[in-house]
Short mmCIF file of C-alpha atoms and ligand atoms in Angstrom, two decimals:
data_model
loop_
_atom_site.label_atom_id
_atom_site.label_comp_id
_atom_site.label_asym_id
_atom_site.label_seq_id
_atom_site.Cartn_x
_atom_site.Cartn_y
_atom_site.Cartn_z
CA MET A 1 -16.61 187.86 63.85
CA ARG A 2 -14.41 184.82 64.62
CA VAL A 3 -10.86 185.64 63.54
CA LEU A 4 -8.05 183.12 63.11
CA VAL A 5 -4.50 184.50 62.84
CA ILE A 6 -1.84 182.25 61.28
CA GLY A 7 1.75 182.56 62.51
CA SER A 8 3.82 182.64 65.68
CA GLY A 9 5.84 185.85 65.83
CA ALA A 10 5.60 189.31 67.36
CA ARG A 11 3.81 190.47 64.21
CA GLU A 12 1.06 187.97 64.97
CA HIS A 13 1.04 189.01 68.64
CA ALA A 14 0.60 192.64 67.53
CA LEU A 15 -2.19 191.58 65.15
CA CYS A 16 -3.92 189.70 67.99
CA VAL A 17 -3.67 192.68 70.36
CA ALA A 18 -5.21 194.98 67.73
CA LEU A 19 -7.90 192.47 66.71
CA GLN A 20 -8.82 191.81 70.34
CA SER A 21 -9.63 195.49 70.83
CA ASP A 22 -12.05 195.51 67.84
CA PRO A 23 -15.57 195.14 69.30
CA ALA A 24 -16.63 193.21 66.18
CA VAL A 25 -14.33 190.32 67.16
CA THR A 26 -16.20 187.71 69.20
CA ALA A 27 -13.50 185.01 69.23
CA LEU A 28 -9.80 185.03 68.45
CA ALA A 29 -7.40 182.17 67.71
CA CYS A 30 -3.73 182.19 66.72
CA ALA A 31 -2.13 179.09 65.26
CA PRO A 32 0.38 177.93 66.19
CA GLY A 33 0.92 181.15 68.18
CA ASN A 34 3.41 181.59 70.98
CA ALA A 35 3.46 182.05 74.76
CA GLY A 36 2.29 185.66 74.34
CA THR A 37 -0.54 185.16 71.84
CA ALA A 38 -1.85 182.20 73.85
CA VAL A 39 -2.87 184.61 76.63
CA ILE A 40 -5.36 186.41 74.36
CA ALA A 41 -5.97 184.02 71.45
CA GLN A 42 -6.77 180.30 71.45
CA PRO A 43 -3.69 178.35 70.31
CA PHE A 44 -3.76 175.38 67.92
CA ALA A 45 -0.87 173.20 66.77
CA LEU A 46 -0.44 173.83 63.05
CA ASP A 47 2.06 173.30 60.26
CA VAL A 48 1.69 176.74 58.65
CA GLY A 49 3.38 175.51 55.47
CA ASP A 50 0.52 173.05 54.83
CA PRO A 51 -2.38 174.88 53.09
CA VAL A 52 -4.74 171.92 53.57
CA ALA A 53 -4.11 171.97 57.31
CA VAL A 54 -4.63 175.77 57.47
CA ALA A 55 -7.97 175.52 55.63
CA ALA A 56 -9.06 172.53 57.74
CA LEU A 57 -8.41 174.42 60.97
CA ALA A 58 -10.27 177.49 59.66
CA THR A 59 -13.25 175.28 58.76
CA GLU A 60 -13.29 173.33 62.03
CA TRP A 61 -12.95 176.45 64.14
CA LEU A 62 -15.75 178.13 62.13
CA ALA A 63 -13.55 181.15 61.30
CA ASP A 64 -15.24 184.11 59.63
CA LEU A 65 -11.88 185.64 58.73
CA VAL A 66 -8.38 184.18 58.48
CA VAL A 67 -5.43 186.59 58.69
CA ILE A 68 -2.18 185.08 57.43
CA GLY A 69 0.91 186.61 59.01
CA PRO A 70 4.06 185.07 57.46
CA GLU A 71 5.16 184.70 53.84
CA LEU A 72 5.70 180.95 53.98
CA PRO A 73 2.01 179.90 54.04
CA LEU A 74 1.13 182.57 51.46
CA VAL A 75 3.75 181.37 48.99
CA ALA A 76 2.55 177.79 49.67
CA GLY A 77 -1.04 178.74 48.73
CA ALA A 78 -2.73 178.88 52.15
CA ALA A 79 -4.91 181.88 51.23
CA ASP A 80 -6.21 180.04 48.15
CA ALA A 81 -7.03 176.98 50.25
CA VAL A 82 -8.91 179.05 52.84
CA ARG A 83 -10.88 180.91 50.16
CA ASP A 84 -11.65 177.61 48.40
CA ALA A 85 -13.19 176.49 51.69
CA GLY A 86 -15.54 179.49 51.48
CA ILE A 87 -13.89 181.53 54.24
CA ALA A 88 -12.76 185.16 53.89
CA CYS A 89 -8.97 185.39 53.99
CA PHE A 90 -6.65 188.37 54.41
CA GLY A 91 -3.61 187.47 52.32
CA PRO A 92 -2.69 187.15 48.66
CA SER A 93 -2.97 184.07 46.48
CA GLU A 94 0.02 181.83 45.85
CA GLN A 95 0.46 183.51 42.46
CA ALA A 96 0.23 187.06 43.81
CA ALA A 97 2.57 186.24 46.73
CA GLN A 98 5.29 185.77 44.12
CA LEU A 99 5.74 189.55 44.48
CA GLU A 100 7.65 188.53 47.61
CA GLY A 101 8.52 184.90 46.78
CA SER A 102 10.53 185.78 43.68
CA LYS A 103 12.52 188.98 43.51
CA ALA A 104 12.87 188.48 39.74
CA PHE A 105 9.06 188.29 39.37
CA ALA A 106 8.72 191.48 41.43
CA LYS A 107 11.23 193.20 39.15
CA HIS A 108 9.25 192.18 36.05
CA VAL A 109 6.01 193.51 37.55
CA MET A 110 7.73 196.78 38.49
CA THR A 111 9.15 197.17 35.01
CA ALA A 112 5.73 196.58 33.43
CA ALA A 113 4.06 199.00 35.87
CA GLY A 114 6.73 201.70 35.53
CA VAL A 115 7.54 201.51 39.24
CA PRO A 116 10.95 202.98 40.13
CA THR A 117 13.41 200.40 41.46
CA ALA A 118 17.12 199.54 41.30
CA ARG A 119 18.54 198.28 38.00
CA PHE A 120 19.10 194.55 38.19
CA TRP A 121 20.80 191.57 36.59
CA ALA A 122 19.20 188.11 36.96
CA VAL A 123 21.98 185.53 37.19
CA GLY A 124 21.17 181.87 36.50
CA GLY A 125 24.70 180.42 36.67
CA PRO A 126 28.31 181.07 37.71
CA ALA A 127 29.38 182.24 34.23
CA GLU A 128 27.07 185.30 34.34
CA LEU A 129 27.88 186.26 37.93
CA GLU A 130 31.14 188.15 37.44
CA THR A 131 29.91 189.96 34.32
CA ALA A 132 26.85 191.17 36.21
CA LEU A 133 28.97 192.34 39.17
CA ASP A 134 31.26 194.30 36.85
CA GLU A 135 28.35 195.95 35.05
CA ALA A 136 26.68 196.90 38.37
CA GLY A 137 29.94 198.09 39.99
CA PRO A 138 30.56 198.57 43.74
CA PRO A 139 29.07 198.63 46.29
CA TYR A 140 27.76 195.22 45.25
CA VAL A 141 24.24 194.08 46.13
CA VAL A 142 23.92 190.30 45.84
CA LYS A 143 20.55 188.68 46.57
CA ASP A 144 19.10 185.22 46.88
CA ASP A 145 16.11 185.22 44.50
CA GLY A 146 14.03 183.03 46.84
CA LEU A 147 12.65 183.54 50.34
CA ALA A 148 15.51 184.05 52.79
CA ALA A 149 13.88 185.92 55.72
CA GLY A 150 15.88 189.08 55.03
CA LYS A 151 19.14 187.20 55.43
CA GLY A 152 19.91 186.32 51.79
CA VAL A 153 21.22 189.77 50.87
CA LEU A 154 24.85 190.85 50.93
CA VAL A 155 25.78 194.49 50.41
CA THR A 156 29.56 194.84 50.20
CA ALA A 157 32.37 196.79 48.58
CA ASP A 158 34.45 193.59 48.62
CA ARG A 159 34.26 191.97 45.18
CA ALA A 160 35.60 188.61 46.38
CA ALA A 161 32.93 188.48 49.10
CA ALA A 162 30.25 189.36 46.53
CA VAL A 163 31.44 186.56 44.24
CA ALA A 164 31.54 184.09 47.15
CA HIS A 165 27.98 184.98 48.27
CA GLY A 166 26.73 184.66 44.68
CA HIS A 167 28.26 181.19 44.39
CA ALA A 168 26.87 180.15 47.77
CA VAL A 169 23.34 181.12 46.67
CA LEU A 170 23.69 179.41 43.28
CA ASP A 171 24.88 176.27 45.09
CA THR A 172 21.51 176.12 46.90
CA GLY A 173 19.81 175.98 43.50
CA HIS A 174 18.34 179.50 43.73
CA PRO A 175 18.99 182.14 41.05
CA VAL A 176 20.95 185.23 42.11
CA LEU A 177 19.95 188.84 41.59
CA ILE A 178 22.63 191.53 41.32
CA GLU A 179 21.31 195.05 41.90
CA GLU A 180 22.36 198.64 41.53
CA PHE A 181 23.18 200.04 45.00
CA LEU A 182 20.54 202.41 46.39
CA ASP A 183 21.61 205.07 48.86
CA GLY A 184 19.41 207.09 51.21
CA PRO A 185 17.23 206.22 54.21
CA GLU A 186 14.92 203.21 54.06
CA VAL A 187 11.18 203.35 54.68
CA SER A 188 8.61 200.58 55.05
CA LEU A 189 5.17 201.55 53.80
CA PHE A 190 2.32 199.07 54.16
CA ALA A 191 -0.91 199.20 52.20
CA VAL A 192 -4.08 197.21 52.74
CA THR A 193 -5.66 196.30 49.40
CA ASP A 194 -8.54 194.24 48.06
CA GLY A 195 -6.93 194.01 44.63
CA THR A 196 -8.42 197.30 43.41
CA THR A 197 -8.57 199.87 46.21
CA VAL A 198 -5.30 200.62 48.01
CA VAL A 199 -5.22 202.09 51.53
CA PRO A 200 -1.74 203.04 52.80
CA LEU A 201 -0.89 202.80 56.50
CA LEU A 202 1.66 204.98 58.36
CA PRO A 203 5.27 204.81 57.18
CA ALA A 204 7.71 203.10 59.54
CA GLN A 205 11.43 202.42 59.65
CA ASP A 206 13.04 199.09 60.45
CA HIS A 207 16.63 198.60 61.66
CA LYS A 208 17.89 195.59 59.71
CA ARG A 209 21.48 195.29 60.91
CA ARG A 210 22.20 193.45 64.14
CA ASP A 211 24.34 196.06 65.91
CA ASP A 212 24.20 199.72 66.89
CA GLY A 213 25.18 202.17 64.18
CA ASP A 214 23.88 199.80 61.47
CA GLU A 215 26.85 197.47 61.89
CA GLY A 216 26.93 193.68 61.77
CA PRO A 217 24.96 191.21 59.67
CA ASN A 218 21.49 191.73 58.20
CA THR A 219 18.71 190.28 60.34
CA GLY A 220 14.95 189.94 60.10
CA GLY A 221 14.79 193.36 61.84
CA MET A 222 16.05 194.53 65.25
CA GLY A 223 13.57 197.31 65.98
CA ALA A 224 11.31 199.88 64.38
CA TYR A 225 9.49 203.15 64.90
CA ALA A 226 6.57 205.02 63.39
CA PRO A 227 5.69 207.54 62.14
CA LEU A 228 8.77 209.16 60.53
CA PRO A 229 9.15 212.78 61.70
CA TRP A 230 11.78 213.42 59.00
CA ALA A 231 9.85 212.04 56.02
CA PRO A 232 8.71 214.42 53.26
CA ALA A 233 5.07 215.47 53.81
CA ASP A 234 4.01 214.03 50.45
CA LEU A 235 5.78 210.67 50.89
CA VAL A 236 2.67 208.51 51.33
CA ASP A 237 0.80 210.20 48.46
CA THR A 238 3.84 209.87 46.19
CA VAL A 239 4.35 206.19 46.98
CA LEU A 240 0.64 205.47 46.58
CA ALA A 241 0.61 207.12 43.15
CA THR A 242 3.96 205.86 41.82
CA VAL A 243 4.40 202.47 43.52
CA LEU A 244 1.43 200.93 45.34
CA GLN A 245 -1.49 201.66 43.02
CA PRO A 246 0.43 200.91 39.79
CA THR A 247 1.64 197.59 41.24
CA VAL A 248 -1.85 196.52 42.36
CA ASP A 249 -3.24 197.60 38.96
CA GLU A 250 -0.54 195.65 37.11
CA MET A 251 -1.25 192.50 39.13
CA ALA A 252 -4.97 192.82 38.31
CA ARG A 253 -4.14 193.35 34.64
CA ARG A 254 -2.13 190.09 34.68
CA GLY A 255 -5.13 188.24 36.09
CA GLU A 256 -3.29 187.70 39.40
CA PRO A 257 -4.97 190.30 41.61
CA PHE A 258 -3.08 191.05 44.82
CA SER A 259 -5.26 191.33 47.93
CA GLY A 260 -3.95 191.53 51.47
CA LEU A 261 -1.00 193.55 52.67
CA LEU A 262 1.40 195.01 50.13
CA TYR A 263 4.60 196.06 51.87
CA ALA A 264 6.85 198.40 49.92
CA GLY A 265 10.43 198.49 51.18
CA LEU A 266 11.68 201.83 49.85
CA ALA A 267 14.92 203.76 49.61
CA LEU A 268 14.61 207.55 49.53
CA THR A 269 17.54 208.16 47.19
CA SER A 270 18.86 211.48 45.95
CA ALA A 271 17.12 210.65 42.65
CA GLY A 272 13.75 209.97 44.32
CA VAL A 273 11.88 207.04 45.83
CA ARG A 274 13.00 203.56 44.70
CA VAL A 275 11.53 200.18 45.66
CA VAL A 276 14.09 197.94 47.38
CA GLU A 277 11.68 195.04 47.70
CA PHE A 278 8.05 194.06 48.01
CA ASN A 279 6.68 191.80 50.68
CA ALA A 280 3.27 190.17 50.53
CA ARG A 281 2.48 190.46 54.25
CA PHE A 282 2.81 192.71 57.27
CA GLY A 283 6.43 193.51 58.10
CA ASP A 284 8.01 192.39 61.32
CA PRO A 285 8.88 194.40 63.47
CA GLU A 286 7.18 197.39 61.75
CA THR A 287 3.69 195.99 62.43
CA GLU A 288 4.43 196.22 66.15
CA VAL A 289 4.67 200.03 65.85
CA VAL A 290 2.09 200.74 63.13
CA LEU A 291 -0.85 198.86 64.64
CA PRO A 292 -0.74 200.51 68.11
CA LEU A 293 -1.22 203.86 66.33
CA LEU A 294 -4.23 202.69 64.28
CA GLU A 295 -7.53 203.78 65.79
CA THR A 296 -9.73 202.25 63.08
CA PRO A 297 -10.89 198.78 64.19
CA LEU A 298 -8.55 196.29 62.52
CA ALA A 299 -10.85 193.31 61.94
CA GLY A 300 -13.32 195.40 59.95
CA LEU A 301 -10.52 196.79 57.80
CA LEU A 302 -8.96 193.40 57.06
CA HIS A 303 -12.37 191.83 56.43
CA ALA A 304 -13.16 194.60 53.92
CA ALA A 305 -9.89 193.88 52.11
CA ALA A 306 -10.65 190.15 52.11
CA THR A 307 -14.14 190.68 50.69
CA GLY A 308 -13.44 193.36 48.08
CA THR A 309 -15.26 196.17 49.89
CA LEU A 310 -12.40 198.51 50.85
CA ALA A 311 -13.79 201.34 48.70
CA GLU A 312 -16.80 201.50 51.05
CA GLN A 313 -14.63 201.95 54.17
CA PRO A 314 -14.26 205.36 55.83
CA PRO A 315 -10.75 206.89 55.85
CA LEU A 316 -8.39 205.42 58.43
CA ARG A 317 -8.08 207.15 61.78
CA TRP A 318 -4.71 207.34 63.57
CA ARG A 319 -3.72 208.15 67.13
CA ASP A 320 -1.40 211.09 67.73
CA GLY A 321 2.12 210.33 68.90
CA ALA A 322 4.63 207.65 68.00
CA ALA A 323 5.58 204.06 68.77
CA VAL A 324 8.92 202.29 69.13
CA THR A 325 9.71 198.58 69.33
CA VAL A 326 13.03 197.04 70.39
CA VAL A 327 13.73 193.42 69.46
CA VAL A 328 15.32 191.34 72.20
CA ALA A 329 17.24 188.61 70.39
CA ALA A 330 18.69 185.32 71.57
CA ALA A 331 22.43 184.76 71.99
CA GLY A 332 23.88 183.84 68.60
CA TYR A 333 21.14 185.51 66.50
CA PRO A 334 21.11 185.71 63.49
CA GLN A 335 23.66 182.99 62.67
CA ARG A 336 23.00 180.34 65.34
CA PRO A 337 20.40 181.48 67.88
CA ARG A 338 20.45 179.61 71.17
CA LEU A 339 16.97 178.38 72.09
CA GLY A 340 15.36 177.12 75.26
CA ASP A 341 16.47 179.80 77.75
CA PRO A 342 13.96 180.95 80.39
CA VAL A 343 12.40 184.38 79.76
CA THR A 344 11.00 186.44 82.62
CA GLY A 345 9.15 189.74 82.74
CA ALA A 346 7.59 188.96 79.36
CA ASP A 347 4.02 189.32 80.59
CA ALA A 348 4.39 193.08 81.09
CA GLU A 349 2.41 195.59 79.01
CA GLY A 350 3.86 196.20 75.55
CA VAL A 351 6.02 193.08 75.57
CA LEU A 352 5.14 191.28 72.35
CA HIS A 353 6.36 187.72 71.99
CA ALA A 354 8.34 186.87 68.88
CA GLY A 355 9.85 183.44 69.58
CA THR A 356 8.57 181.94 72.83
CA VAL A 357 6.88 178.77 74.05
CA VAL A 358 5.53 177.67 77.40
CA GLY A 359 7.80 174.82 78.51
CA PRO A 360 6.76 171.65 80.37
CA ASP A 361 7.66 173.56 83.57
CA GLY A 362 4.91 176.09 82.78
CA LEU A 363 7.47 178.85 82.26
CA VAL A 364 8.18 180.90 79.15
CA HIS A 365 11.24 179.81 77.15
CA SER A 366 12.94 181.28 74.09
CA ALA A 367 12.06 179.42 70.89
CA GLY A 368 13.39 181.66 68.12
CA GLY A 369 16.19 184.06 67.22
CA ARG A 370 14.02 187.08 67.83
CA VAL A 371 12.48 186.40 71.24
CA LEU A 372 10.55 189.55 72.16
CA ALA A 373 9.57 192.85 70.53
CA VAL A 374 9.27 195.28 73.40
CA THR A 375 6.96 198.09 72.36
CA ALA A 376 5.71 201.40 73.71
CA ALA A 377 3.74 204.34 72.38
CA GLY A 378 4.16 207.92 73.57
CA PRO A 379 3.21 211.50 72.77
CA ASP A 380 6.31 211.82 70.59
CA LEU A 381 9.15 209.63 69.33
CA ALA A 382 11.55 210.54 72.16
CA ALA A 383 8.95 209.61 74.78
CA ALA A 384 8.01 206.37 73.02
CA ARG A 385 11.69 205.44 72.73
CA GLN A 386 12.35 206.07 76.39
CA ALA A 387 9.28 204.07 77.42
CA ALA A 388 10.26 201.14 75.18
CA TYR A 389 13.77 200.94 76.65
CA GLU A 390 12.36 201.16 80.20
CA ARG A 391 10.27 198.10 79.35
CA VAL A 392 13.31 196.31 77.91
CA ALA A 393 15.01 196.76 81.29
CA GLY A 394 12.20 194.74 82.84
CA VAL A 395 12.73 191.54 80.85
CA ARG A 396 15.34 188.86 81.55
CA LEU A 397 16.80 186.39 79.06
CA ALA A 398 20.29 184.92 79.49
CA GLY A 399 22.65 185.98 76.68
CA ALA A 400 20.09 188.32 75.14
CA HIS A 401 21.17 191.21 72.96
CA TRP A 402 19.36 194.21 71.54
CA ARG A 403 20.24 197.45 69.82
CA THR A 404 20.38 200.51 72.04
CA ASP A 405 19.89 203.00 69.18
CA ILE A 406 16.42 202.18 67.80
CA ALA A 407 14.85 205.46 66.57
CA LEU A 408 17.80 207.42 67.98
CA ALA A 409 18.94 209.03 64.72
CA ALA A 410 15.36 210.19 64.06
CA VAL A 411 14.98 211.59 67.60
CA GLU A 412 18.28 213.46 67.23
CA GLY A 413 17.32 214.82 63.81
CA ARG A 414 20.15 212.99 62.03
CA ILE A 415 17.98 211.65 59.17
CA THR A 416 16.71 213.69 56.26
CA GLY A 417 14.39 212.47 53.56
P1 AMP B 1 15.82 192.80 50.93
O1 AMP B 1 15.81 191.36 51.41
O2 AMP B 1 15.70 192.93 49.46
O3 AMP B 1 14.87 193.64 51.72
O4 AMP B 1 17.21 193.42 51.37
C1 AMP B 1 17.58 193.48 52.73
C2 AMP B 1 18.34 194.76 52.98
O5 AMP B 1 19.50 194.84 52.15
C3 AMP B 1 17.55 196.01 52.65
O6 AMP B 1 16.72 196.40 53.67
C4 AMP B 1 18.67 197.01 52.41
O7 AMP B 1 19.18 197.48 53.62
C5 AMP B 1 19.72 196.18 51.74
N1 AMP B 1 19.53 196.30 50.29
C6 AMP B 1 18.80 195.51 49.49
N2 AMP B 1 18.83 195.92 48.22
C7 AMP B 1 19.63 197.01 48.18
C8 AMP B 1 20.07 197.90 47.14
N3 AMP B 1 19.72 197.71 45.86
N4 AMP B 1 20.87 198.91 47.50
C9 AMP B 1 21.26 199.09 48.78
N5 AMP B 1 20.88 198.30 49.80
C10 AMP B 1 20.09 197.26 49.52
N1 LIG B 2 10.94 194.13 58.58
C1 LIG B 2 11.40 193.35 57.51
C2 LIG B 2 10.45 192.34 57.05
O1 LIG B 2 9.40 192.14 57.62
O2 LIG B 2 10.75 191.70 56.06
#
């Protein structure tokens, strides 16, 4: 099977590593890829936001399966274009990707499907903003309704800051969503689906804030671990029955079947599980810890989802132990990441590339806010965490910063579900 991965982050690097180890894969490409993926997957220049270009590359390269990593091409219709070209594609249609592309759409689907989520107020203009904030009450949750790479959300007790963020979003032309505040630990649960059958993966936890102790601004994610030793034993079954399957069924009922990766961002509140958000693709950095634990060959699984044959697949097999990934970010991330710094030690085992390119000098340079996702597996979470941080010590990037407490609360037993 010739597999083409679309994207250029550590998620795509993790996908390539897992796909490469599937004996069914005879050729692997990653477009545009990065300095890390290029070592194991053929790179191609590509504008991932151009569905015609994605489908043309898949056709020219004779891909048997296209795996789309990021949300941008999905929301632009790349999966439709690839399927129209007669090639199997892992990723939802443009319509179905609205589960991620529009938070208001996701809320409507959840309401119709009876999926538990935060109460919400959709705000189209400045006049409604303050009324919605007062009805929701503090702490205020103010969201950009469109794609904002995890950075369009403000959670604050400061009403003036909430109003200011709401106005800033409205000024960009996007609607604003005000939400009820959800307390409790957050969980990311991914499911592979062909639009009918839903196969959950292992739960993982992301660390969204920039700094230790969950301080600082929201980011795309600063590190992750899996599985969750503190999670209730029935978590995956509960989420499958109350969130994932009803959502996939509702999308099918609407005539917009969702196939690909359904990512449920969940809060385990005192009142039960609530959906914080849906994404229409593998999460980053959670993918970097979930895939190393998956023993089932990945290409076969994704191909089954892309071709509507998931029900015929055997149950997933998982490795024992745990995995931890630590994101090494550029100076200035997330506000104004500095790019173009040399990166060394990034060819070591477990070092997944997030934002890197090979410069004209033949050396690896930073090319994104998140530069590396340094990953290790181990017999338990404490061992995986220690191994990941030992690997972090081996990389060099001027001005880099990373959290030192990824998975620490879980290792120390300070989280309860
Ligand atoms: P989102 O882009 O919707 O994933 O939001 C990013 C982050 O903001 C989430 O991971 C949460 O940490 C936080 N967040 C979003 N919605 C809520 C909510 N309703 N209550 C509390 N925190 C939230
Ligand atoms: N880990 C957060 C995301 O992928 O959106």
